[in-house]
Every structure is written in C-alpha cells, then in structure tokens.
Amino acid sequence: MIHEILPVGPLQCNCSVIGDEASREAMVIDPGDDIEDVLAIVQRHHLQVKQVVITHAHIDHVGGAMKLRTATGAPILLNQNDCALLKMLDVQAAWIGMASPGKVEIDHSVGSADTVKAGAITADVIHTPGHTEGSVCLYFPAERKLIAGDTLFAGSIGRTDLPGGSFEKIMRSLHERVMALPDETIVVPGHGPTTSIGEERENNPFLNR
Ligand SMILES: [Zn+2]
C-alpha cells in the first residue's frame, strides 16, 4: 500500500494519499488545503483518485475537497451528521482567520458498516462521534492502520468545546470503538505524529487512568 502523509494548511492537518500499487487506484483523506501539493503526490505515484474521504467537517480537513473533486472527478464522502458543520464553513474560516473555501457538497454519507476503497485496499468506517457528531475513523484491517481524524492524537484526544462536540461521546467512542483495536495498530492522527493503539493505551493521560 502506498501511503503518503502531507501536513496541509495553516493548522497542518495530516492529509493522507493512499494508493493500491497494483491497480494504481487511490483515495485521498482530509484534503484540507494545498491541493497542488496533494495532486503532485498523486501524479508522482501515477495514481487515479477514486474517493475523497473526510473524517469530519472542520475546515482544516475539508477545505480543499471541492478543488480536489474538480481536479479528479472523485466523489466526496463524509458522515451526514456533520452536514450542519459543513454549512458553516464561512464561520469556521473566520475562527481561524482564513479565506472561506466556498460551499462544499457531499456525494455520499459514510458511517459504520460502510467501507471505503482504493483498488483492492479497503478500510472500515468507524463512526466516532465526540469531536464532532459526524466524526469517523478509518481502519485498514489488512495493514492494521487507523486514520483517526481528530478523535485520537499522540498523547491527547480531540477537543470537544466546539459546536457539536461532546466529551462524554468522544470518551465512549474511544473506549468502545477505537481502543477495541489491536495494540499493534498504527494510528495516523489528524494532526501531529503517528502513534499506535498500544502506545496510547499505555501512555495517553486521557485513556490510561
Ligand atoms: Zn477537527
């Protein structure tokens, strides 16, 4: 599996380009910004983007989605519980002092029991409300890898003080869904360094008490 992680935009959201070496099909996860750089990675690996997957509708994760859809023709996938947040991208842009990316449309809602694909590579969608109502994590079982969005970070968890956030819900999502994954699972958070479920089970102050 090809997996390139590119921190994009002023908040350095980890955008993932995931490609299948055999079919050269790809998915891009969280194209928040810097779409030219994302497309350069896609071209360097001779990939064709088939899906644009968004872990949640915060501007730093979704801001470049329409530009990427226009460039690739790939549909945008996001959990429908984040539609309200998606409609307030102008407000979100004002929070962090950046230009509004304009309107973002979703093509399909994804939730638990759905899978996303890049050729033969598949990931299970895990609905993990808490950071936002529609937050999802993506678990690649064959690779034992989790794209965690802003639900879990190395040594921390996602903030729950923004509209739609709930500390109670994020803790339930973490304990019942995320931490149910095997210790060896590599975790790629929405921001900052890569970690593992085992490392977080041991050392994350929000989880190990
Ligand atoms: Zn977020």
mmCIF file of C-alpha atoms and ligand atoms in Angstrom:
data_model
loop_
_atom_site.group_PDB
_atom_site.id
_atom_site.type_symbol
_atom_site.label_atom_id
_atom_site.label_comp_id
_atom_site.label_asym_id
_atom_site.label_seq_id
_atom_site.Cartn_x
_atom_site.Cartn_y
_atom_site.Cartn_z
ATOM 1 C CA MET A 1 0.000 0.000 0.000
ATOM 2 C CA ILE A 2 1.275 3.440 -0.926
ATOM 3 C CA HIS A 3 0.669 5.856 1.966
ATOM 4 C CA GLU A 4 1.946 9.413 1.904
ATOM 5 C CA ILE A 5 1.099 11.805 4.729
ATOM 6 C CA LEU A 6 1.222 15.509 3.921
ATOM 7 C CA PRO A 7 0.513 18.166 6.584
ATOM 8 C CA VAL A 8 -1.607 20.811 4.807
ATOM 9 C CA GLY A 9 -2.793 24.347 5.518
ATOM 10 C CA PRO A 10 -2.115 26.714 8.423
ATOM 11 C CA LEU A 11 -3.268 24.121 11.007
ATOM 12 C CA GLN A 12 -1.127 21.370 9.394
ATOM 13 C CA CYS A 13 -3.891 18.788 9.027
ATOM 14 C CA ASN A 14 -2.434 15.393 8.095
ATOM 15 C CA CYS A 15 -3.757 14.661 4.596
ATOM 16 C CA SER A 16 -3.271 11.028 3.528
ATOM 17 C CA VAL A 17 -2.845 9.785 -0.034
ATOM 18 C CA ILE A 18 -3.458 6.037 -0.073
ATOM 19 C CA GLY A 19 -2.831 4.062 -3.250
ATOM 20 C CA ASP A 20 -3.069 0.464 -4.426
ATOM 21 C CA GLU A 21 0.220 -0.478 -6.110
ATOM 22 C CA ALA A 22 -1.460 -2.966 -8.463
ATOM 23 C CA SER A 23 -4.439 -1.007 -9.797
ATOM 24 C CA ARG A 24 -2.957 2.486 -9.111
ATOM 25 C CA GLU A 25 -6.348 3.497 -7.661
ATOM 26 C CA ALA A 26 -6.238 5.897 -4.735
ATOM 27 C CA MET A 27 -8.212 7.644 -2.043
ATOM 28 C CA VAL A 28 -7.321 10.986 -0.503
ATOM 29 C CA ILE A 29 -8.289 11.534 3.125
ATOM 30 C CA ASP A 30 -8.755 15.037 4.577
ATOM 31 C CA PRO A 31 -7.569 17.319 1.749
ATOM 32 C CA GLY A 32 -7.849 20.438 3.898
ATOM 33 C CA ASP A 33 -5.671 22.684 1.730
ATOM 34 C CA ASP A 34 -2.582 22.741 -0.547
ATOM 35 C CA ILE A 35 -4.322 20.722 -3.279
ATOM 36 C CA GLU A 36 -1.491 21.352 -5.784
ATOM 37 C CA ASP A 37 0.888 19.522 -3.416
ATOM 38 C CA VAL A 38 -1.623 16.697 -2.913
ATOM 39 C CA LEU A 39 -2.013 16.330 -6.688
ATOM 40 C CA ALA A 40 1.782 16.302 -7.117
ATOM 41 C CA ILE A 41 1.956 13.237 -4.824
ATOM 42 C CA VAL A 42 -0.883 11.590 -6.770
ATOM 43 C CA GLN A 43 0.941 12.211 -10.062
ATOM 44 C CA ARG A 44 4.350 11.121 -8.756
ATOM 45 C CA HIS A 45 2.873 7.700 -7.911
ATOM 46 C CA HIS A 46 0.820 7.553 -11.140
ATOM 47 C CA LEU A 47 -2.405 7.209 -9.172
ATOM 48 C CA GLN A 48 -6.012 7.823 -10.081
ATOM 49 C CA VAL A 49 -8.080 9.248 -7.213
ATOM 50 C CA LYS A 50 -11.400 7.384 -6.843
ATOM 51 C CA GLN A 51 -12.616 8.668 -3.468
ATOM 52 C CA VAL A 52 -12.169 11.792 -1.358
ATOM 53 C CA VAL A 53 -12.853 10.808 2.248
ATOM 54 C CA ILE A 54 -13.360 13.389 5.012
ATOM 55 C CA THR A 55 -13.015 12.366 8.690
ATOM 56 C CA HIS A 56 -15.108 15.355 9.833
ATOM 57 C CA ALA A 57 -16.327 18.705 8.544
ATOM 58 C CA HIS A 58 -13.813 21.062 10.152
ATOM 59 C CA ILE A 59 -12.372 23.476 7.609
ATOM 60 C CA ASP A 60 -8.770 22.322 8.061
ATOM 61 C CA HIS A 61 -9.841 18.799 6.959
ATOM 62 C CA VAL A 62 -12.417 19.589 4.267
ATOM 63 C CA GLY A 63 -11.354 22.982 2.876
ATOM 64 C CA GLY A 64 -9.739 21.662 -0.332
ATOM 65 C CA ALA A 65 -12.255 18.895 -1.066
ATOM 66 C CA MET A 66 -14.135 20.657 -3.884
ATOM 67 C CA LYS A 67 -10.919 21.649 -5.619
ATOM 68 C CA LEU A 68 -9.738 18.033 -5.448
ATOM 69 C CA ARG A 69 -13.114 16.750 -6.690
ATOM 70 C CA THR A 70 -12.943 19.150 -9.637
ATOM 71 C CA ALA A 71 -9.405 18.029 -10.475
ATOM 72 C CA THR A 72 -10.050 14.276 -10.176
ATOM 73 C CA GLY A 73 -13.793 13.702 -10.592
ATOM 74 C CA ALA A 74 -13.755 11.622 -7.382
ATOM 75 C CA PRO A 75 -16.815 11.781 -5.082
ATOM 76 C CA ILE A 76 -16.642 13.357 -1.602
ATOM 77 C CA LEU A 77 -17.564 11.039 1.298
ATOM 78 C CA LEU A 78 -18.468 12.399 4.739
ATOM 79 C CA ASN A 79 -20.787 11.301 7.530
ATOM 80 C CA GLN A 80 -24.142 13.083 7.244
ATOM 81 C CA ASN A 81 -24.147 14.054 10.934
ATOM 82 C CA ASP A 82 -21.559 16.724 10.030
ATOM 83 C CA CYS A 83 -23.778 18.434 7.423
ATOM 84 C CA ALA A 84 -24.619 21.267 9.830
ATOM 85 C CA LEU A 85 -20.902 21.987 10.315
ATOM 86 C CA LEU A 86 -20.342 21.812 6.575
ATOM 87 C CA LYS A 87 -22.888 24.602 6.134
ATOM 88 C CA MET A 88 -20.917 26.858 8.483
ATOM 89 C CA LEU A 89 -17.552 26.816 6.708
ATOM 90 C CA ASP A 90 -17.643 30.630 6.462
ATOM 91 C CA VAL A 91 -17.936 30.851 10.249
ATOM 92 C CA GLN A 92 -15.184 28.278 10.692
ATOM 93 C CA ALA A 93 -12.945 30.237 8.298
ATOM 94 C CA ALA A 94 -13.477 33.359 10.433
ATOM 95 C CA TRP A 95 -12.491 31.414 13.615
ATOM 96 C CA ILE A 96 -9.040 30.736 12.243
ATOM 97 C CA GLY A 97 -8.713 33.855 10.084
ATOM 98 C CA MET A 98 -8.537 32.191 6.698
ATOM 99 C CA ALA A 99 -10.438 32.735 3.460
ATOM 100 C CA SER A 100 -13.640 30.698 3.116
ATOM 101 C CA PRO A 101 -13.269 27.821 0.637
ATOM 102 C CA GLY A 102 -16.870 28.361 -0.511
ATOM 103 C CA LYS A 103 -19.570 25.716 -0.499
ATOM 104 C CA VAL A 104 -18.576 22.043 -0.096
ATOM 105 C CA GLU A 105 -21.046 19.365 -1.238
ATOM 106 C CA ILE A 106 -21.006 15.738 -0.197
ATOM 107 C CA ASP A 107 -21.732 12.998 -2.712
ATOM 108 C CA HIS A 108 -22.262 10.133 -0.244
ATOM 109 C CA SER A 109 -22.662 9.819 3.507
ATOM 110 C CA VAL A 110 -20.496 7.131 5.127
ATOM 111 C CA GLY A 111 -20.922 5.560 8.555
ATOM 112 C CA SER A 112 -20.299 2.365 10.495
ATOM 113 C CA ALA A 113 -20.749 -0.748 8.292
ATOM 114 C CA ASP A 114 -19.517 1.165 5.234
ATOM 115 C CA THR A 115 -16.132 0.625 3.642
ATOM 116 C CA VAL A 116 -14.003 2.974 1.586
ATOM 117 C CA LYS A 117 -11.709 1.667 -1.139
ATOM 118 C CA ALA A 118 -8.595 2.276 -3.201
ATOM 119 C CA GLY A 119 -8.425 -0.641 -5.645
ATOM 120 C CA ALA A 120 -8.005 -3.799 -3.536
ATOM 121 C CA ILE A 121 -7.290 -1.793 -0.367
ATOM 122 C CA THR A 122 -10.300 -1.358 1.891
ATOM 123 C CA ALA A 123 -10.918 0.474 5.134
ATOM 124 C CA ASP A 124 -13.813 0.050 7.545
ATOM 125 C CA VAL A 125 -15.560 3.274 8.503
ATOM 126 C CA ILE A 126 -15.954 3.595 12.284
ATOM 127 C CA HIS A 127 -18.399 6.299 13.411
ATOM 128 C CA THR A 128 -16.745 8.007 16.390
ATOM 129 C CA PRO A 129 -18.898 10.978 17.499
ATOM 130 C CA GLY A 130 -17.455 13.336 20.091
ATOM 131 C CA HIS A 131 -15.033 15.781 18.441
ATOM 132 C CA THR A 132 -17.966 16.371 16.064
ATOM 133 C CA GLU A 133 -21.255 14.436 15.648
ATOM 134 C CA GLY A 134 -20.169 13.058 12.286
ATOM 135 C CA SER A 135 -16.524 12.223 13.063
ATOM 136 C CA VAL A 136 -15.301 8.942 11.613
ATOM 137 C CA CYS A 137 -12.084 6.938 11.851
ATOM 138 C CA LEU A 138 -10.915 4.674 9.007
ATOM 139 C CA TYR A 139 -9.458 1.263 9.867
ATOM 140 C CA PHE A 140 -7.394 -0.666 7.319
ATOM 141 C CA PRO A 141 -7.565 -4.214 8.754
ATOM 142 C CA ALA A 142 -5.000 -5.819 6.412
ATOM 143 C CA GLU A 143 -2.442 -3.114 7.205
ATOM 144 C CA ARG A 144 -3.504 -2.709 10.864
ATOM 145 C CA LYS A 145 -3.627 1.046 10.373
ATOM 146 C CA LEU A 146 -6.092 3.650 11.674
ATOM 147 C CA ILE A 147 -6.666 7.108 10.243
ATOM 148 C CA ALA A 148 -8.044 8.735 13.382
ATOM 149 C CA GLY A 149 -9.102 12.228 12.282
ATOM 150 C CA ASP A 150 -9.263 14.490 15.342
ATOM 151 C CA THR A 151 -10.575 11.753 17.664
ATOM 152 C CA LEU A 152 -7.200 10.458 18.934
ATOM 153 C CA PHE A 153 -3.758 12.117 18.942
ATOM 154 C CA ALA A 154 -0.374 11.001 20.243
ATOM 155 C CA GLY A 155 -0.756 11.724 23.963
ATOM 156 C CA SER A 156 -4.068 13.537 23.642
ATOM 157 C CA ILE A 157 -7.629 13.415 22.295
ATOM 158 C CA GLY A 158 -9.734 15.740 20.162
ATOM 159 C CA ARG A 159 -11.170 18.920 21.636
ATOM 160 C CA THR A 160 -14.886 18.845 22.422
ATOM 161 C CA ASP A 161 -15.562 22.527 23.112
ATOM 162 C CA LEU A 162 -16.521 23.469 19.541
ATOM 163 C CA PRO A 163 -20.148 23.290 18.251
ATOM 164 C CA GLY A 164 -21.271 19.645 18.042
ATOM 165 C CA GLY A 165 -18.545 18.452 20.414
ATOM 166 C CA SER A 166 -19.206 16.188 23.412
ATOM 167 C CA PHE A 167 -16.619 14.966 25.912
ATOM 168 C CA GLU A 168 -18.928 12.153 27.028
ATOM 169 C CA LYS A 169 -19.374 10.967 23.431
ATOM 170 C CA ILE A 170 -15.691 11.118 22.494
ATOM 171 C CA MET A 171 -14.788 9.059 25.574
ATOM 172 C CA ARG A 172 -17.431 6.477 24.666
ATOM 173 C CA SER A 173 -16.194 6.359 21.044
ATOM 174 C CA LEU A 174 -12.607 5.930 22.229
ATOM 175 C CA HIS A 175 -13.298 3.252 24.827
ATOM 176 C CA GLU A 176 -15.878 1.242 22.892
ATOM 177 C CA ARG A 177 -14.582 1.555 19.319
ATOM 178 C CA VAL A 178 -11.064 2.932 18.905
ATOM 179 C CA MET A 179 -9.347 1.243 21.861
ATOM 180 C CA ALA A 180 -11.027 -2.037 20.897
ATOM 181 C CA LEU A 181 -8.489 -2.253 18.052
ATOM 182 C CA PRO A 182 -5.323 -4.348 18.479
ATOM 183 C CA ASP A 183 -2.303 -2.794 20.227
ATOM 184 C CA GLU A 184 -0.125 -3.081 17.124
ATOM 185 C CA THR A 185 -2.485 -0.835 15.111
ATOM 186 C CA ILE A 186 -0.584 2.163 13.730
ATOM 187 C CA VAL A 187 -2.536 5.384 14.333
ATOM 188 C CA VAL A 188 -2.267 8.363 11.988
ATOM 189 C CA PRO A 189 -3.950 11.277 13.807
ATOM 190 C CA GLY A 190 -5.455 14.327 12.135
ATOM 191 C CA HIS A 191 -2.540 16.435 13.399
ATOM 192 C CA GLY A 192 0.940 15.660 14.709
ATOM 193 C CA PRO A 193 2.990 12.472 14.860
ATOM 194 C CA THR A 194 1.989 8.895 14.172
ATOM 195 C CA THR A 195 1.476 6.595 17.177
ATOM 196 C CA SER A 196 -0.055 3.183 17.954
ATOM 197 C CA ILE A 197 -3.049 1.897 19.906
ATOM 198 C CA GLY A 198 -0.700 0.094 22.342
ATOM 199 C CA GLU A 199 1.352 3.244 22.945
ATOM 200 C CA GLU A 200 -1.803 5.288 23.636
ATOM 201 C CA ARG A 201 -3.293 2.556 25.845
ATOM 202 C CA GLU A 202 -0.116 2.758 27.937
ATOM 203 C CA ASN A 203 0.691 6.465 27.950
ATOM 204 C CA ASN A 204 -2.245 8.637 26.870
ATOM 205 C CA PRO A 205 -3.381 10.503 30.029
ATOM 206 C CA PHE A 206 -6.993 10.579 28.778
ATOM 207 C CA LEU A 207 -7.149 6.812 28.341
ATOM 208 C CA ASN A 208 -4.885 5.043 30.789
ATOM 209 C CA ARG A 209 -6.449 6.013 34.055
HETATM 210 ZN ZN ZN B 1 -11.347 18.956 13.862
#
